[in-house]
Amino acid sequence: MEAPPLIGRFAAVPVGRFAPSPTGTLHLGNLRMALASWLSVKARGGRWVLRVEDVDRPRCDAALAEVQVRDLAALGLESDEEVIWQSRREARYRAALERLHEGGHLYPCACTRKDLQRLASAPHLEDGLRPYDGACRSRDWEGFEAALRFRLPGDEVAWSDWALGPQRDDPATLTGDPLLFRRDGVFAYHLAVVVDDGEQGVTEIVRGADLRSVTATQIRLQEAFYLPRPAYAHLGLVTAPDGSRLGKRAGALGLDALRACGIAAEEVIGWLGWSLGCLDQSAPCTAESLIPRFDWSRVPSGDIRTPVGWA
Ligand code: GLU
C-alpha cells in the first residue's frame, strides 16, 4: 500500500517527544532530557510521545529499546500514543524522499561507504562531525538506488532556543548537505527525525546540547517539506562529578545500576527535578508532582554534575 503524503498534524495542545536510539541503556543525561521534554508539555496540558529511533538497524538493539521504554515507565514517563519504531516506517521515509526528489532537493552521492556509514546515525560531538563538501552536487540523477543527499539552500538559519536563547547557524558549515539515504538501503537520521516529528505533530523538541549543531540542517529539511517549525530547547549535558564527560562510564548511570547502589527511582526523579530547577534541593518525589513546578525560565543553562557517589 502506498504511504500517505507527508503532512504535519495540527496540534491543539503542545506535543513533545523523546526519541532515544536503542544503542545503550538510558543514563542520567538521557533521563534528564526525557523528564524535561515530558514536564515541558505536561505543565501546559500537552501530550508526550516516545519514539524508538532504530532507523540505523545494524547499530540498534530491540531488546535495549524495550529496556529504555521500561525505565522511562519506572520514572512515570509513558507515551500518550503508541510508541513508534522507525524500523517499521520505511515506506514513509521512501515516500518522503520521493517528495523531496520532485522538489529538486536531492542528488546522488558517490562518496565512500565509510564516509556514508558515519553519517547515518545521530551525530553527537564525539563523532567528530565534519561538513560534507558538496563534492557530488553536480552529479546527474541516478534513481533511488544511489546514496542521496539533500541540497541545502545557502543561507543562515535563526531560531530562538528555550534553553540557549537566540541562535544563528549556517548549516553548510556544520553538516553540509546531509545524507538522507545510504546505498545499502538505510534511511538516515536527519530524514527520519524530520519526517517523524512532522507526522507526529511535534511542536517542541527538547534534547541535548550536543545536537544543537544539526538543528539548522533539520530546519532546512522541514522547510523543504513545508512542515511547521517546532520550538527547540537544547539542554546542557550531565557530566561526571568532576565535570568531565560521562563517556563510557555512562553505563554505570542507568536506572538498574543506580538501583543496585540503593538509589530508588523517586530519588533519581528528585535529583533530575532539582537539576531542572523544579526543586530547591534534591529530595525523592514523583514526576507527576514536578509538573506544576516546571518553568523554562528556571531551568539552569550549562552542564550539570552527577552527585558524588552516583558515578
Ligand atoms: N535519536 C537521537 C539520539 O538518541 C536523538 C534525536 C533527537 O532528539 O533529535 O541521540
Coordinates of C-alpha atoms and ligand atoms in Angstrom, one line a residue:
M1 CA 0.0 0.0 0.0
E2 CA 1.3 3.5 -0.8
A3 CA 2.3 5.6 2.1
P4 CA 0.1 8.7 2.6
P5 CA 1.8 12.0 1.8
L6 CA 3.8 13.7 4.5
I7 CA 1.8 16.2 6.3
G8 CA 2.2 17.9 9.7
R9 CA -0.6 17.2 12.1
F10 CA -2.5 20.1 13.5
A11 CA -1.9 20.1 17.3
A12 CA -4.4 21.7 19.6
V13 CA -2.1 21.3 22.5
P14 CA 1.7 21.2 22.8
V15 CA 3.3 17.9 21.7
G16 CA 6.7 16.9 23.0
R17 CA 8.7 13.9 22.3
F18 CA 11.6 11.8 23.5
A19 CA 13.4 9.9 20.7
P20 CA 16.3 7.7 22.0
S21 CA 18.3 5.5 19.8
P22 CA 18.5 2.0 21.3
T23 CA 22.3 1.7 21.3
G24 CA 22.7 1.6 25.1
T25 CA 20.9 2.0 28.4
L26 CA 19.5 5.4 29.2
H27 CA 21.8 7.2 31.6
L28 CA 21.2 10.2 33.8
G29 CA 21.8 12.6 31.0
N30 CA 19.2 10.9 28.7
L31 CA 16.7 10.6 31.6
R32 CA 17.1 14.4 32.3
M33 CA 16.2 15.2 28.6
A34 CA 13.2 12.7 28.8
L35 CA 11.9 14.4 32.0
A36 CA 12.4 17.9 30.7
S37 CA 10.6 17.1 27.5
W38 CA 7.7 15.5 29.4
L39 CA 7.4 18.3 32.0
S40 CA 7.5 21.0 29.4
V41 CA 4.4 19.7 27.7
K42 CA 2.6 18.4 30.8
A43 CA 3.0 21.8 32.5
R44 CA 0.9 23.2 29.6
G45 CA -1.7 20.3 29.3
G46 CA 0.1 18.8 26.3
R47 CA 0.9 15.3 25.0
W48 CA 4.2 13.5 25.1
V49 CA 5.2 10.8 22.6
L50 CA 8.0 8.3 22.7
R51 CA 9.8 7.2 19.6
V52 CA 12.4 4.4 19.1
E53 CA 15.0 5.8 16.7
D54 CA 16.2 2.5 15.4
V55 CA 16.4 3.5 11.7
D56 CA 20.1 2.6 11.6
R57 CA 19.2 -1.1 12.4
P58 CA 22.7 -2.6 12.5
R59 CA 23.6 -0.3 15.4
C60 CA 20.4 -0.8 17.3
D61 CA 19.1 -3.5 19.6
A62 CA 15.3 -4.1 20.0
A63 CA 15.9 -5.6 23.5
L64 CA 17.6 -2.3 24.6
A65 CA 14.6 -0.3 23.2
E66 CA 12.3 -2.4 25.5
V67 CA 14.6 -1.7 28.5
Q68 CA 14.5 2.1 27.6
V69 CA 10.7 2.1 27.5
R70 CA 10.6 0.2 30.8
D71 CA 13.0 2.5 32.5
L72 CA 11.0 5.6 31.4
A73 CA 7.8 4.0 32.7
A74 CA 9.5 3.3 36.0
L75 CA 10.0 7.0 36.3
G76 CA 6.4 7.7 35.4
L77 CA 7.1 8.8 31.9
E78 CA 4.7 6.9 29.5
S79 CA 3.9 7.7 25.9
D80 CA 0.5 9.2 25.3
E81 CA 0.4 7.4 21.9
E82 CA 1.5 4.0 20.7
V83 CA 5.3 4.0 20.7
I84 CA 6.6 4.5 17.2
W85 CA 9.5 2.3 15.9
Q86 CA 11.5 3.9 13.0
S87 CA 12.5 0.5 11.7
R88 CA 8.8 -0.1 10.8
R89 CA 8.3 3.2 9.0
E90 CA 10.5 2.7 5.9
A91 CA 7.6 3.2 3.4
R92 CA 7.0 6.6 5.0
Y93 CA 10.7 7.6 4.6
R94 CA 10.7 6.3 1.0
A95 CA 7.6 8.5 0.2
A96 CA 9.2 11.5 1.8
L97 CA 12.4 11.0 -0.3
E98 CA 10.2 10.9 -3.5
R99 CA 8.6 14.1 -2.4
L100 CA 12.0 15.8 -2.0
H101 CA 13.1 14.5 -5.4
E102 CA 10.0 16.0 -7.0
G103 CA 11.0 19.3 -5.5
G104 CA 14.5 19.0 -6.9
H105 CA 16.2 18.8 -3.4
L106 CA 18.2 15.6 -3.8
Y107 CA 21.3 14.5 -5.7
P108 CA 23.2 11.2 -5.8
C109 CA 26.4 10.9 -3.8
A110 CA 29.2 8.5 -4.8
C111 CA 31.4 9.1 -1.8
T112 CA 32.9 6.1 0.0
R113 CA 30.9 3.7 2.1
K114 CA 32.9 4.5 5.2
D115 CA 32.1 8.2 5.0
L116 CA 28.4 7.5 4.5
Q117 CA 28.2 5.0 7.3
R118 CA 29.5 7.5 9.8
L119 CA 26.7 9.9 8.8
A120 CA 23.7 7.7 9.2
S121 CA 23.3 7.9 13.0
A122 CA 22.5 10.9 15.1
P123 CA 25.8 12.9 15.1
H124 CA 27.0 13.8 18.5
L125 CA 30.0 15.9 19.2
E126 CA 32.3 13.0 19.9
D127 CA 31.7 11.7 16.4
G128 CA 33.9 14.5 15.1
L129 CA 31.2 15.8 12.8
R130 CA 32.6 17.4 9.6
P131 CA 30.5 19.2 7.0
Y132 CA 30.1 17.5 3.7
D133 CA 32.0 19.4 1.0
G134 CA 29.4 19.0 -1.8
A135 CA 31.7 17.0 -4.0
C136 CA 28.8 15.2 -5.8
R137 CA 26.5 18.2 -6.1
S138 CA 26.6 18.3 -9.9
R139 CA 26.1 14.6 -10.5
D140 CA 23.1 13.6 -12.6
W141 CA 20.1 11.8 -11.0
E142 CA 20.6 8.0 -10.9
G143 CA 17.4 6.8 -9.3
F144 CA 16.5 5.8 -5.7
E145 CA 19.2 3.1 -5.5
A146 CA 22.0 5.6 -5.1
A147 CA 23.1 7.3 -1.9
L148 CA 21.1 10.5 -1.7
R149 CA 21.9 13.9 -0.3
F150 CA 19.8 17.0 0.4
R151 CA 20.9 20.2 -1.3
L152 CA 21.0 22.8 1.4
P153 CA 19.9 26.3 0.4
G154 CA 22.9 28.6 1.1
D155 CA 22.0 30.9 3.9
E156 CA 21.9 31.1 7.7
V157 CA 19.1 29.9 9.9
A158 CA 18.0 31.7 13.1
W159 CA 15.9 30.3 15.8
S160 CA 15.1 31.1 19.4
D161 CA 16.2 28.3 21.7
W162 CA 14.3 28.0 25.0
A163 CA 17.4 26.9 26.8
L164 CA 20.2 28.7 24.9
G165 CA 18.5 31.9 23.8
P166 CA 18.7 33.3 20.2
Q167 CA 20.7 31.1 17.9
R168 CA 22.1 31.6 14.4
D169 CA 23.9 28.9 12.3
D170 CA 24.9 28.3 8.7
P171 CA 24.2 24.6 8.2
A172 CA 26.6 24.4 5.3
T173 CA 29.5 24.9 7.7
L174 CA 28.2 22.4 10.3
T175 CA 26.8 19.4 8.5
G176 CA 27.0 20.4 4.8
D177 CA 24.4 18.7 2.6
P178 CA 23.1 15.9 4.8
L179 CA 23.0 12.3 3.6
L180 CA 19.4 11.1 3.7
F181 CA 19.7 7.7 2.1
R182 CA 22.5 5.2 2.1
R183 CA 23.3 3.0 -0.9
D184 CA 22.8 -0.1 1.4
G185 CA 19.2 0.9 1.9
V186 CA 19.4 2.6 5.2
F187 CA 17.4 5.9 5.6
A188 CA 19.4 8.5 7.6
Y189 CA 18.8 10.0 10.9
H190 CA 18.1 13.6 9.6
L191 CA 15.4 12.3 7.2
A192 CA 13.7 10.0 9.8
V193 CA 13.7 12.6 12.6
V194 CA 12.2 15.4 10.5
V195 CA 9.6 13.1 8.9
D196 CA 8.5 11.7 12.2
D197 CA 8.4 14.9 14.1
G198 CA 6.3 16.3 11.3
E199 CA 3.9 13.3 11.2
Q200 CA 3.6 13.1 14.9
G201 CA 2.7 16.8 15.1
V202 CA 5.6 17.5 17.4
T203 CA 5.6 21.2 18.4
E204 CA 8.7 21.3 20.7
I205 CA 12.0 19.4 20.6
V206 CA 13.9 19.1 23.9
R207 CA 17.2 17.4 23.5
G208 CA 20.9 17.5 24.5
A209 CA 23.1 20.5 23.5
D210 CA 25.3 18.0 21.6
L211 CA 22.6 18.0 18.9
R212 CA 22.3 21.8 18.6
S213 CA 24.7 21.8 15.7
V214 CA 22.3 19.8 13.5
T215 CA 19.3 21.9 14.2
A216 CA 19.8 24.4 11.3
T217 CA 20.1 21.5 8.9
Q218 CA 16.9 19.9 10.2
I219 CA 15.0 23.2 10.0
R220 CA 16.0 23.5 6.3
L221 CA 14.7 20.0 5.7
Q222 CA 11.4 20.8 7.5
E223 CA 11.1 23.8 5.2
A224 CA 11.5 21.6 2.1
F225 CA 8.5 19.6 3.3
Y226 CA 6.5 22.7 4.2
L227 CA 6.3 21.5 7.8
P228 CA 5.7 23.9 10.6
R229 CA 8.8 24.7 12.7
P230 CA 8.8 23.3 16.2
A231 CA 10.3 25.1 19.2
Y232 CA 13.7 23.9 20.3
A233 CA 15.4 23.6 23.7
H234 CA 19.0 22.2 23.8
L235 CA 19.9 21.4 27.4
G236 CA 23.3 21.1 29.0
L237 CA 24.6 17.6 29.5
V238 CA 25.1 15.6 32.7
T239 CA 28.8 15.2 33.4
A240 CA 30.8 13.0 35.8
P241 CA 31.1 14.5 39.4
D242 CA 34.5 16.1 38.4
G243 CA 32.9 17.8 35.3
S244 CA 34.4 15.5 32.7
R245 CA 32.2 14.0 30.0
L246 CA 30.5 10.8 31.1
G247 CA 31.7 8.8 28.1
K248 CA 31.9 5.1 28.8
R249 CA 31.1 5.5 32.4
A250 CA 27.6 6.4 31.4
G251 CA 26.6 2.7 31.5
A252 CA 27.1 2.9 35.3
L253 CA 24.4 5.6 35.5
G254 CA 21.4 3.6 34.1
L255 CA 18.4 3.1 36.4
D256 CA 19.4 -0.6 37.1
A257 CA 22.9 0.4 38.1
L258 CA 21.6 3.2 40.3
R259 CA 19.1 0.9 41.9
A260 CA 21.8 -1.6 42.6
C261 CA 23.6 1.2 44.5
G262 CA 20.5 1.6 46.6
I263 CA 19.2 4.7 44.7
A264 CA 15.5 4.4 44.1
A265 CA 13.5 5.8 41.1
E266 CA 12.0 8.5 43.3
E267 CA 15.4 9.6 44.4
V268 CA 16.5 9.8 40.7
I269 CA 13.4 11.8 39.8
G270 CA 14.1 14.2 42.8
W271 CA 17.6 14.8 41.6
L272 CA 16.5 15.3 38.0
G273 CA 13.8 17.6 39.1
W274 CA 16.3 19.7 41.1
S275 CA 18.6 19.7 38.1
L276 CA 15.8 21.2 36.1
G277 CA 15.1 24.0 38.6
C278 CA 11.8 22.5 40.0
L279 CA 13.1 21.9 43.5
D280 CA 15.4 23.9 45.8
Q281 CA 17.2 20.7 46.8
S282 CA 17.2 17.1 45.6
A283 CA 14.5 15.1 47.5
P284 CA 12.6 11.9 46.5
C285 CA 9.4 12.6 44.6
T286 CA 7.3 11.5 41.6
A287 CA 7.4 13.0 38.1
E288 CA 3.8 14.0 38.5
S289 CA 4.5 16.2 41.5
L290 CA 7.0 18.2 39.5
I291 CA 4.5 19.3 36.8
P292 CA 3.3 22.4 38.5
R293 CA 6.8 23.4 39.4
F294 CA 8.3 23.3 35.9
D295 CA 9.2 26.5 34.2
W296 CA 11.7 27.1 31.4
S297 CA 12.9 30.3 33.0
R298 CA 14.1 28.3 36.0
V299 CA 15.9 25.6 34.0
P300 CA 19.7 26.2 34.6
S301 CA 21.8 26.5 31.4
G302 CA 25.0 24.6 31.2
D303 CA 26.1 21.2 32.2
I304 CA 25.1 19.5 35.5
R305 CA 27.4 17.3 37.6
T306 CA 26.3 13.9 38.7
P307 CA 26.2 13.7 42.5
V308 CA 29.3 12.3 44.1
G309 CA 28.8 8.6 44.9
W310 CA 26.4 8.0 42.0
A311 CA 29.0 7.7 39.2
Ligands
GLU1 N1 17.9 9.5 18.5 C1 18.8 10.6 18.8 C2 19.7 10.2 19.9 O1 19.5 9.2 20.6 C3 18.0 11.8 19.3 C4 17.4 12.6 18.2 C5 16.8 13.8 18.5 O2 16.4 14.1 19.7 O3 16.6 14.6 17.7 O4 20.6 10.8 20.2

